[in-house]
Every structure is written in C-alpha cells, then in structure tokens.
PDB file of C-alpha atoms in Angstrom:
ATOM      1  CA  ASN A   1       0.000   0.000   0.000  1.00  0.00           C
ATOM      2  CA  ALA A   2       1.204   3.493  -0.841  1.00  0.00           C
ATOM      3  CA  GLY A   3      -0.924   4.936   1.986  1.00  0.00           C
ATOM      4  CA  VAL A   4      -1.842   8.605   1.544  1.00  0.00           C
ATOM      5  CA  THR A   5      -0.125  10.353  -1.347  1.00  0.00           C
ATOM      6  CA  GLN A   6      -0.079  14.060  -2.126  1.00  0.00           C
ATOM      7  CA  THR A   7       1.048  15.997  -5.169  1.00  0.00           C
ATOM      8  CA  PRO A   8       2.784  18.279  -5.743  1.00  0.00           C
ATOM      9  CA  LYS A   9       5.330  18.350  -2.925  1.00  0.00           C
ATOM     10  CA  PHE A  10       6.136  22.024  -3.480  1.00  0.00           C
ATOM     11  CA  GLN A  11       4.287  24.776  -5.337  1.00  0.00           C
ATOM     12  CA  VAL A  12       4.737  28.505  -5.857  1.00  0.00           C
ATOM     13  CA  LEU A  13       1.761  30.540  -7.034  1.00  0.00           C
ATOM     14  CA  LYS A  14       1.131  34.161  -7.780  1.00  0.00           C
ATOM     15  CA  THR A  15      -1.738  35.981  -6.093  1.00  0.00           C
ATOM     16  CA  GLY A  16      -4.980  35.286  -7.921  1.00  0.00           C
ATOM     17  CA  GLN A  17      -3.908  32.037  -9.541  1.00  0.00           C
ATOM     18  CA  SER A  18      -5.893  28.872  -8.946  1.00  0.00           C
ATOM     19  CA  MET A  19      -4.641  25.355  -8.477  1.00  0.00           C
ATOM     20  CA  THR A  20      -5.610  21.923  -7.215  1.00  0.00           C
ATOM     21  CA  LEU A  21      -3.738  19.952  -4.580  1.00  0.00           C
ATOM     22  CA  GLN A  22      -4.140  16.247  -5.163  1.00  0.00           C
ATOM     23  CA  CYS A  23      -4.673  13.634  -2.468  1.00  0.00           C
ATOM     24  CA  ALA A  24      -5.224   9.918  -2.895  1.00  0.00           C
ATOM     25  CA  GLN A  25      -5.381   6.936  -0.558  1.00  0.00           C
ATOM     26  CA  ASP A  26      -5.384   3.234  -1.349  1.00  0.00           C
ATOM     27  CA  MET A  27      -6.628   1.942   2.015  1.00  0.00           C
ATOM     28  CA  ASN A  28     -10.374   2.128   1.230  1.00  0.00           C
ATOM     29  CA  HIS A  29     -10.829   4.686   3.990  1.00  0.00           C
ATOM     30  CA  GLU A  30     -14.217   6.356   4.398  1.00  0.00           C
ATOM     31  CA  TYR A  31     -13.005   9.556   6.027  1.00  0.00           C
ATOM     32  CA  MET A  32     -10.641  12.040   4.377  1.00  0.00           C
ATOM     33  CA  SER A  33      -9.639  15.505   5.436  1.00  0.00           C
ATOM     34  CA  TRP A  34      -7.456  18.475   4.581  1.00  0.00           C
ATOM     35  CA  TYR A  35      -5.455  20.446   7.167  1.00  0.00           C
ATOM     36  CA  ARG A  36      -3.202  23.424   6.934  1.00  0.00           C
ATOM     37  CA  GLN A  37      -0.194  23.794   9.210  1.00  0.00           C
ATOM     38  CA  ASP A  38       1.197  27.207  10.033  1.00  0.00           C
ATOM     39  CA  PRO A  39       3.991  27.984  12.518  1.00  0.00           C
ATOM     40  CA  GLY A  40       2.626  28.167  16.052  1.00  0.00           C
ATOM     41  CA  MET A  41      -0.907  27.381  14.899  1.00  0.00           C
ATOM     42  CA  GLY A  42      -0.984  23.614  14.938  1.00  0.00           C
ATOM     43  CA  LEU A  43      -3.116  21.768  12.405  1.00  0.00           C
ATOM     44  CA  ARG A  44      -6.373  23.374  11.379  1.00  0.00           C
ATOM     45  CA  LEU A  45      -9.098  21.508   9.534  1.00  0.00           C
ATOM     46  CA  ILE A  46     -10.102  22.991   6.172  1.00  0.00           C
ATOM     47  CA  HIS A  47     -12.626  20.502   4.766  1.00  0.00           C
ATOM     48  CA  TYR A  48     -13.482  16.892   5.359  1.00  0.00           C
ATOM     49  CA  SER A  49     -15.434  14.074   3.753  1.00  0.00           C
ATOM     50  CA  VAL A  50     -17.158  11.112   5.382  1.00  0.00           C
ATOM     51  CA  GLY A  51     -17.587   9.233   2.113  1.00  0.00           C
ATOM     52  CA  ALA A  52     -17.859   9.595  -1.651  1.00  0.00           C
ATOM     53  CA  GLY A  53     -20.185  12.448  -2.530  1.00  0.00           C
ATOM     54  CA  ILE A  54     -20.257  13.889   0.992  1.00  0.00           C
ATOM     55  CA  THR A  55     -18.125  16.846   2.074  1.00  0.00           C
ATOM     56  CA  ASP A  56     -18.344  19.453   4.806  1.00  0.00           C
ATOM     57  CA  GLN A  57     -16.484  22.490   6.081  1.00  0.00           C
ATOM     58  CA  GLY A  58     -13.948  22.497   8.848  1.00  0.00           C
ATOM     59  CA  GLU A  59     -12.522  25.365  10.884  1.00  0.00           C
ATOM     60  CA  VAL A  60     -10.915  27.383   8.053  1.00  0.00           C
ATOM     61  CA  PRO A  61     -12.789  26.662   4.777  1.00  0.00           C
ATOM     62  CA  ASN A  62     -12.767  30.107   3.146  1.00  0.00           C
ATOM     63  CA  GLY A  63     -10.943  30.213  -0.182  1.00  0.00           C
ATOM     64  CA  TYR A  64     -10.942  26.445  -0.641  1.00  0.00           C
ATOM     65  CA  ASN A  65     -13.227  23.962  -2.388  1.00  0.00           C
ATOM     66  CA  VAL A  66     -13.293  20.187  -2.255  1.00  0.00           C
ATOM     67  CA  SER A  67     -15.111  17.334  -3.923  1.00  0.00           C
ATOM     68  CA  ARG A  68     -15.174  13.581  -3.352  1.00  0.00           C
ATOM     69  CA  SER A  69     -16.255  11.742  -6.473  1.00  0.00           C
ATOM     70  CA  THR A  70     -14.458   8.511  -5.518  1.00  0.00           C
ATOM     71  CA  THR A  71     -13.446   6.855  -2.258  1.00  0.00           C
ATOM     72  CA  GLU A  72      -9.766   7.168  -3.195  1.00  0.00           C
ATOM     73  CA  ASP A  73      -9.411  10.834  -4.187  1.00  0.00           C
ATOM     74  CA  PHE A  74     -10.008  14.076  -2.325  1.00  0.00           C
ATOM     75  CA  PRO A  75      -8.619  17.109  -4.197  1.00  0.00           C
ATOM     76  CA  LEU A  76      -8.376  20.552  -2.626  1.00  0.00           C
ATOM     77  CA  ARG A  77      -8.911  23.540  -4.910  1.00  0.00           C
ATOM     78  CA  LEU A  78      -7.646  27.024  -4.260  1.00  0.00           C
ATOM     79  CA  LEU A  79      -9.956  29.326  -6.186  1.00  0.00           C
ATOM     80  CA  SER A  80      -7.917  32.542  -6.179  1.00  0.00           C
ATOM     81  CA  ALA A  81      -4.703  32.180  -4.219  1.00  0.00           C
ATOM     82  CA  ALA A  82      -3.802  34.772  -1.602  1.00  0.00           C
ATOM     83  CA  PRO A  83      -0.560  35.246   0.391  1.00  0.00           C
ATOM     84  CA  SER A  84      -2.506  34.223   3.529  1.00  0.00           C
ATOM     85  CA  GLN A  85      -2.809  30.746   2.006  1.00  0.00           C
ATOM     86  CA  THR A  86       0.944  30.239   2.156  1.00  0.00           C
ATOM     87  CA  SER A  87       1.167  27.130   4.310  1.00  0.00           C
ATOM     88  CA  VAL A  88       1.911  23.440   4.437  1.00  0.00           C
ATOM     89  CA  TYR A  89      -1.136  21.376   3.510  1.00  0.00           C
ATOM     90  CA  PHE A  90      -1.731  17.868   4.763  1.00  0.00           C
ATOM     91  CA  CYS A  91      -4.278  15.367   3.588  1.00  0.00           C
ATOM     92  CA  ALA A  92      -5.328  12.620   5.988  1.00  0.00           C
ATOM     93  CA  SER A  93      -7.562   9.581   5.880  1.00  0.00           C
ATOM     94  CA  SER A  94      -9.158   7.264   8.364  1.00  0.00           C
ATOM     95  CA  TYR A  95     -10.868   3.912   8.193  1.00  0.00           C
ATOM     96  CA  ARG A  96     -14.110   5.071   9.682  1.00  0.00           C
ATOM     97  CA  ASN A  97     -16.194   8.029  10.599  1.00  0.00           C
ATOM     98  CA  PRO A  98     -15.688   9.452  13.211  1.00  0.00           C
ATOM     99  CA  PRO A  99     -12.036   9.282  12.305  1.00  0.00           C
ATOM    100  CA  GLY A 100     -10.143   7.599  15.114  1.00  0.00           C
ATOM    101  CA  GLU A 101      -6.541   7.202  13.965  1.00  0.00           C
ATOM    102  CA  GLN A 102      -5.816   9.377  10.967  1.00  0.00           C
ATOM    103  CA  PHE A 103      -3.071   8.597   8.455  1.00  0.00           C
ATOM    104  CA  PHE A 104      -1.386  11.704   7.074  1.00  0.00           C
ATOM    105  CA  GLY A 105       0.217  12.277   3.712  1.00  0.00           C
ATOM    106  CA  PRO A 106       3.686  13.833   3.332  1.00  0.00           C
ATOM    107  CA  GLY A 107       2.338  17.341   2.763  1.00  0.00           C
ATOM    108  CA  THR A 108       2.419  20.051   0.089  1.00  0.00           C
ATOM    109  CA  ARG A 109       4.370  23.208   0.807  1.00  0.00           C
ATOM    110  CA  LEU A 110       2.597  26.094  -0.919  1.00  0.00           C
ATOM    111  CA  THR A 111       3.941  29.620  -1.293  1.00  0.00           C
ATOM    112  CA  VAL A 112       1.744  32.389  -2.658  1.00  0.00           C
ATOM    113  CA  LEU A 113       3.605  35.493  -3.798  1.00  0.00           C
TER     114      LEU A 113
ATOM    115  CA  GLN B   1     -14.439  27.736  19.253  1.00  0.00           C
ATOM    116  CA  GLN B   2     -13.553  24.499  20.954  1.00  0.00           C
ATOM    117  CA  GLN B   3      -9.906  24.564  21.928  1.00  0.00           C
ATOM    118  CA  VAL B   4      -7.133  22.325  23.033  1.00  0.00           C
ATOM    119  CA  LYS B   5      -4.387  24.252  24.789  1.00  0.00           C
ATOM    120  CA  GLN B   6      -0.899  22.766  24.681  1.00  0.00           C
ATOM    121  CA  SER B   7       2.236  23.695  26.598  1.00  0.00           C
ATOM    122  CA  PRO B   8       5.123  24.271  26.457  1.00  0.00           C
ATOM    123  CA  GLN B   9       5.659  25.560  22.931  1.00  0.00           C
ATOM    124  CA  SER B  10       9.210  24.213  22.970  1.00  0.00           C
ATOM    125  CA  LEU B  11      11.159  21.897  25.232  1.00  0.00           C
ATOM    126  CA  ILE B  12      14.829  21.000  25.541  1.00  0.00           C
ATOM    127  CA  VAL B  13      15.707  17.839  27.458  1.00  0.00           C
ATOM    128  CA  GLN B  14      18.973  16.024  28.040  1.00  0.00           C
ATOM    129  CA  LYS B  15      19.347  12.473  26.786  1.00  0.00           C
ATOM    130  CA  GLY B  16      17.949  10.089  29.351  1.00  0.00           C
ATOM    131  CA  GLY B  17      15.685  12.690  30.917  1.00  0.00           C
ATOM    132  CA  ILE B  18      11.911  12.849  31.098  1.00  0.00           C
ATOM    133  CA  SER B  19       9.975  14.987  28.628  1.00  0.00           C
ATOM    134  CA  ILE B  20       6.540  16.200  29.738  1.00  0.00           C
ATOM    135  CA  ILE B  21       4.012  17.933  27.502  1.00  0.00           C
ATOM    136  CA  ASN B  22       0.671  19.098  28.819  1.00  0.00           C
ATOM    137  CA  CYS B  23      -2.716  19.701  27.218  1.00  0.00           C
ATOM    138  CA  ALA B  24      -6.024  21.040  28.476  1.00  0.00           C
ATOM    139  CA  TYR B  25      -9.401  20.864  26.784  1.00  0.00           C
ATOM    140  CA  GLU B  26     -12.720  22.611  27.227  1.00  0.00           C
ATOM    141  CA  ASN B  27     -15.398  20.380  25.749  1.00  0.00           C
ATOM    142  CA  THR B  28     -16.452  17.765  28.292  1.00  0.00           C
ATOM    143  CA  ALA B  29     -17.979  15.726  25.451  1.00  0.00           C
ATOM    144  CA  PHE B  30     -14.525  14.866  24.096  1.00  0.00           C
ATOM    145  CA  ASP B  31     -13.761  11.203  24.621  1.00  0.00           C
ATOM    146  CA  TYR B  32     -10.756  10.450  22.435  1.00  0.00           C
ATOM    147  CA  PHE B  33      -7.331  11.988  23.109  1.00  0.00           C
ATOM    148  CA  PRO B  34      -4.487  11.108  20.734  1.00  0.00           C
ATOM    149  CA  TRP B  35      -0.931  12.342  20.511  1.00  0.00           C
ATOM    150  CA  TYR B  36       0.725  12.743  17.132  1.00  0.00           C
ATOM    151  CA  GLN B  37       4.457  12.908  16.411  1.00  0.00           C
ATOM    152  CA  GLN B  38       5.842  14.839  13.472  1.00  0.00           C
ATOM    153  CA  PHE B  39       9.403  14.781  12.177  1.00  0.00           C
ATOM    154  CA  PRO B  40      10.656  17.643   9.978  1.00  0.00           C
ATOM    155  CA  GLY B  41       9.384  17.402   6.421  1.00  0.00           C
ATOM    156  CA  LYS B  42       6.956  14.598   7.248  1.00  0.00           C
ATOM    157  CA  GLY B  43       3.279  14.297   8.019  1.00  0.00           C
ATOM    158  CA  PRO B  44       2.134  13.689  11.605  1.00  0.00           C
ATOM    159  CA  ALA B  45       1.765  10.089  12.745  1.00  0.00           C
ATOM    160  CA  LEU B  46      -0.250   8.679  15.612  1.00  0.00           C
ATOM    161  CA  LEU B  47       1.963   7.966  18.622  1.00  0.00           C
ATOM    162  CA  ILE B  48      -0.457   6.935  21.361  1.00  0.00           C
ATOM    163  CA  ALA B  49      -4.085   7.603  22.292  1.00  0.00           C
ATOM    164  CA  ILE B  50      -6.283   7.339  25.366  1.00  0.00           C
ATOM    165  CA  ARG B  51      -9.975   7.214  26.137  1.00  0.00           C
ATOM    166  CA  PRO B  52     -11.362   8.623  29.407  1.00  0.00           C
ATOM    167  CA  ASP B  53     -12.249   5.263  30.937  1.00  0.00           C
ATOM    168  CA  VAL B  54      -8.602   4.931  32.040  1.00  0.00           C
ATOM    169  CA  SER B  55      -6.284   7.400  33.783  1.00  0.00           C
ATOM    170  CA  GLU B  56      -3.052   6.223  32.221  1.00  0.00           C
ATOM    171  CA  LYS B  57      -1.849   4.374  29.156  1.00  0.00           C
ATOM    172  CA  LYS B  58       1.718   3.259  28.546  1.00  0.00           C
ATOM    173  CA  GLU B  59       3.383   2.122  25.341  1.00  0.00           C
ATOM    174  CA  GLY B  60       7.093   1.564  25.728  1.00  0.00           C
ATOM    175  CA  ARG B  61       8.719   4.805  26.848  1.00  0.00           C
ATOM    176  CA  PHE B  62       5.591   6.851  26.103  1.00  0.00           C
ATOM    177  CA  THR B  63       2.832   7.356  28.684  1.00  0.00           C
ATOM    178  CA  ILE B  64      -0.379   9.375  28.582  1.00  0.00           C
ATOM    179  CA  SER B  65      -1.767  10.546  31.916  1.00  0.00           C
ATOM    180  CA  PHE B  66      -5.398  11.645  31.899  1.00  0.00           C
ATOM    181  CA  ASN B  67      -7.225  13.739  34.524  1.00  0.00           C
ATOM    182  CA  LYS B  68     -10.900  13.888  33.606  1.00  0.00           C
ATOM    183  CA  SER B  69     -11.962  16.207  36.432  1.00  0.00           C
ATOM    184  CA  ALA B  70      -9.279  18.750  35.544  1.00  0.00           C
ATOM    185  CA  LYS B  71      -9.847  18.269  31.798  1.00  0.00           C
ATOM    186  CA  GLN B  72      -6.131  17.769  31.300  1.00  0.00           C
ATOM    187  CA  PHE B  73      -3.918  15.135  29.769  1.00  0.00           C
ATOM    188  CA  SER B  74      -0.191  14.878  29.339  1.00  0.00           C
ATOM    189  CA  LEU B  75       2.473  12.965  27.454  1.00  0.00           C
ATOM    190  CA  HIS B  76       5.507  11.673  29.313  1.00  0.00           C
ATOM    191  CA  ILE B  77       8.535  10.420  27.412  1.00  0.00           C
ATOM    192  CA  MET B  78      10.817   8.441  29.670  1.00  0.00           C
ATOM    193  CA  ASP B  79      14.548   8.023  28.944  1.00  0.00           C
ATOM    194  CA  SER B  80      14.293  10.618  26.164  1.00  0.00           C
ATOM    195  CA  GLN B  81      16.531   9.965  23.166  1.00  0.00           C
ATOM    196  CA  PRO B  82      17.827  12.254  20.395  1.00  0.00           C
ATOM    197  CA  GLY B  83      15.642  10.289  17.982  1.00  0.00           C
ATOM    198  CA  ASP B  84      12.592  11.559  19.916  1.00  0.00           C
ATOM    199  CA  SER B  85      13.361  15.094  18.724  1.00  0.00           C
ATOM    200  CA  ALA B  86      10.210  16.077  16.853  1.00  0.00           C
ATOM    201  CA  THR B  87       7.075  18.179  17.154  1.00  0.00           C
ATOM    202  CA  TYR B  88       4.318  16.657  19.251  1.00  0.00           C
ATOM    203  CA  PHE B  89       0.645  17.513  18.907  1.00  0.00           C
ATOM    204  CA  CYS B  90      -2.113  16.622  21.305  1.00  0.00           C
ATOM    205  CA  ALA B  91      -5.657  16.411  19.992  1.00  0.00           C
ATOM    206  CA  ALA B  92      -9.182  15.694  21.129  1.00  0.00           C
ATOM    207  CA  SER B  93     -12.475  14.661  19.594  1.00  0.00           C
ATOM    208  CA  ARG B  94     -15.715  12.886  20.209  1.00  0.00           C
ATOM    209  CA  GLU B  95     -15.509   9.309  19.134  1.00  0.00           C
ATOM    210  CA  TYR B  96     -19.181   9.284  18.186  1.00  0.00           C
ATOM    211  CA  GLY B  97     -20.828  12.490  17.138  1.00  0.00           C
ATOM    212  CA  GLY B  98     -20.801  13.599  13.530  1.00  0.00           C
ATOM    213  CA  SER B  99     -18.676  16.677  12.970  1.00  0.00           C
ATOM    214  CA  GLN B 100     -17.542  16.558  16.594  1.00  0.00           C
ATOM    215  CA  GLY B 101     -15.592  13.494  15.567  1.00  0.00           C
ATOM    216  CA  ASN B 102     -13.144  15.790  13.821  1.00  0.00           C
ATOM    217  CA  LEU B 103      -9.863  16.136  15.674  1.00  0.00           C
ATOM    218  CA  ILE B 104      -9.080  19.461  17.349  1.00  0.00           C
ATOM    219  CA  PHE B 105      -5.300  19.844  17.580  1.00  0.00           C
ATOM    220  CA  GLY B 106      -3.156  21.723  20.045  1.00  0.00           C
ATOM    221  CA  LYS B 107      -0.576  24.113  18.635  1.00  0.00           C
ATOM    222  CA  GLY B 108       2.314  21.710  19.066  1.00  0.00           C
ATOM    223  CA  THR B 109       5.464  21.324  21.153  1.00  0.00           C
ATOM    224  CA  LYS B 110       8.883  21.188  19.549  1.00  0.00           C
ATOM    225  CA  LEU B 111      11.012  18.767  21.533  1.00  0.00           C
ATOM    226  CA  SER B 112      14.793  18.745  21.256  1.00  0.00           C
ATOM    227  CA  VAL B 113      16.715  16.022  23.065  1.00  0.00           C
ATOM    228  CA  LYS B 114      20.376  16.911  23.526  1.00  0.00           C
ATOM    229  CA  PRO B 115      22.980  14.113  23.486  1.00  0.00           C
TER     230      PRO B 115
END
C-alpha cells in the first residue's frame, strides 16, 4: 500500500492564480480531510469528507473547495490564491467516521507570492 | 471555538531525561485523546491515544496521563533519546458524534533532546 499520497510536494503561485492539490489513498478509507499547518498554529481543519459524494467544512474553509467523487481521491482547490494561504497542507484519511486514527500524507508546501 | 491548549511551545531535554508535555481541553464531550508525532518534512503520525475510561496508558517509553476532572492530559517520554526530537501535537475529539468526531489539535510542542 502506498498509503496517503499528495502531489505536488512544493508549489509557488502568484496571487490570484488557482490550483488543485491532489490527495489519494489506497486503504479504502471512508473519512478524508485536509489540514493546513502554520507555525505556532498547529493543524487546522479545512474541509473533510465522510464518504464519496459527501463533504463538509472544517474550521478554516474560506478560499478552498473540495469534492469527493471517488473513495480514493479528495482534491483541494484554491480558487484565487492569496498570500494568507501560504502554508503546508496535509491530507489525511481514516478507516471510519468518526475518524479515530488518521493517516497523514507527506504534505504540500505552498507559497503564494 | 472548541480549543485544546498545549504547553510548552518548545522543550529542551537532556538524553535520558523525562519529557513532559501538557494539554487542556474545554469540551467535556470529548472522549478520544491522541498524541501525534511529526518529524521535519513529514506528516504527523499517531503515537499513542487514550480514552477517558482509564487514567493512564503506557506504550514503551511513552505514557499518557489523563485527569478527567481537571480536563487535562499529558504525554511523558521516559529516557528521552535524540531520535525523539520532533514536534508533538495533542488532539481531542468525540468518538461518536458527527462533525464533533473531527480532531481538534493543540498548537504543538517542539522537543529537542540533547545528546
């Protein structure tokens, strides 16, 4: 099993550009989530999904969209990037909902200029 | 906003010493308290977790102590080693309860173990 994979590993955007961060898991997990990690702020939940076709907002959803068309994939879309979205983004998955143990991907480091 | 407060922000311990990280929570409905360990450039990984039906859980050199009445829990790392140097996050959630099943993370503690 590859576990949770994320692409790209690094990305630089200009203000106003859009992009999609990819996340995939091969563990047949129901629950998937996106977090952002900023220095001194811990991990904050952006969006989550409890199964294919079902998504909901977390603590900091503004400026981000998600969809869950398959069990395996959970992409995160930045609609119009802003410098405040400079962060490290982690995707995570869990066998069940509620999540219990979450398995995290390696992260995407995003810089918005 | 439900919060989990974690302290200290950073911690330096000598090899062989005991590392202690503390967390406090507000929501009395929380019933699942994990600790995650994160090495630089990597995603967090579950280290150990506790549920409130026990006051302590030990796995090797890592122990969680849980005080339900004080709404506090802590991570103790015995015989700390340089390889334990990482950032540690406490978290809390409801094990059954819809969106309250989402983990709420503390802000993290950067542990450095000096040889």
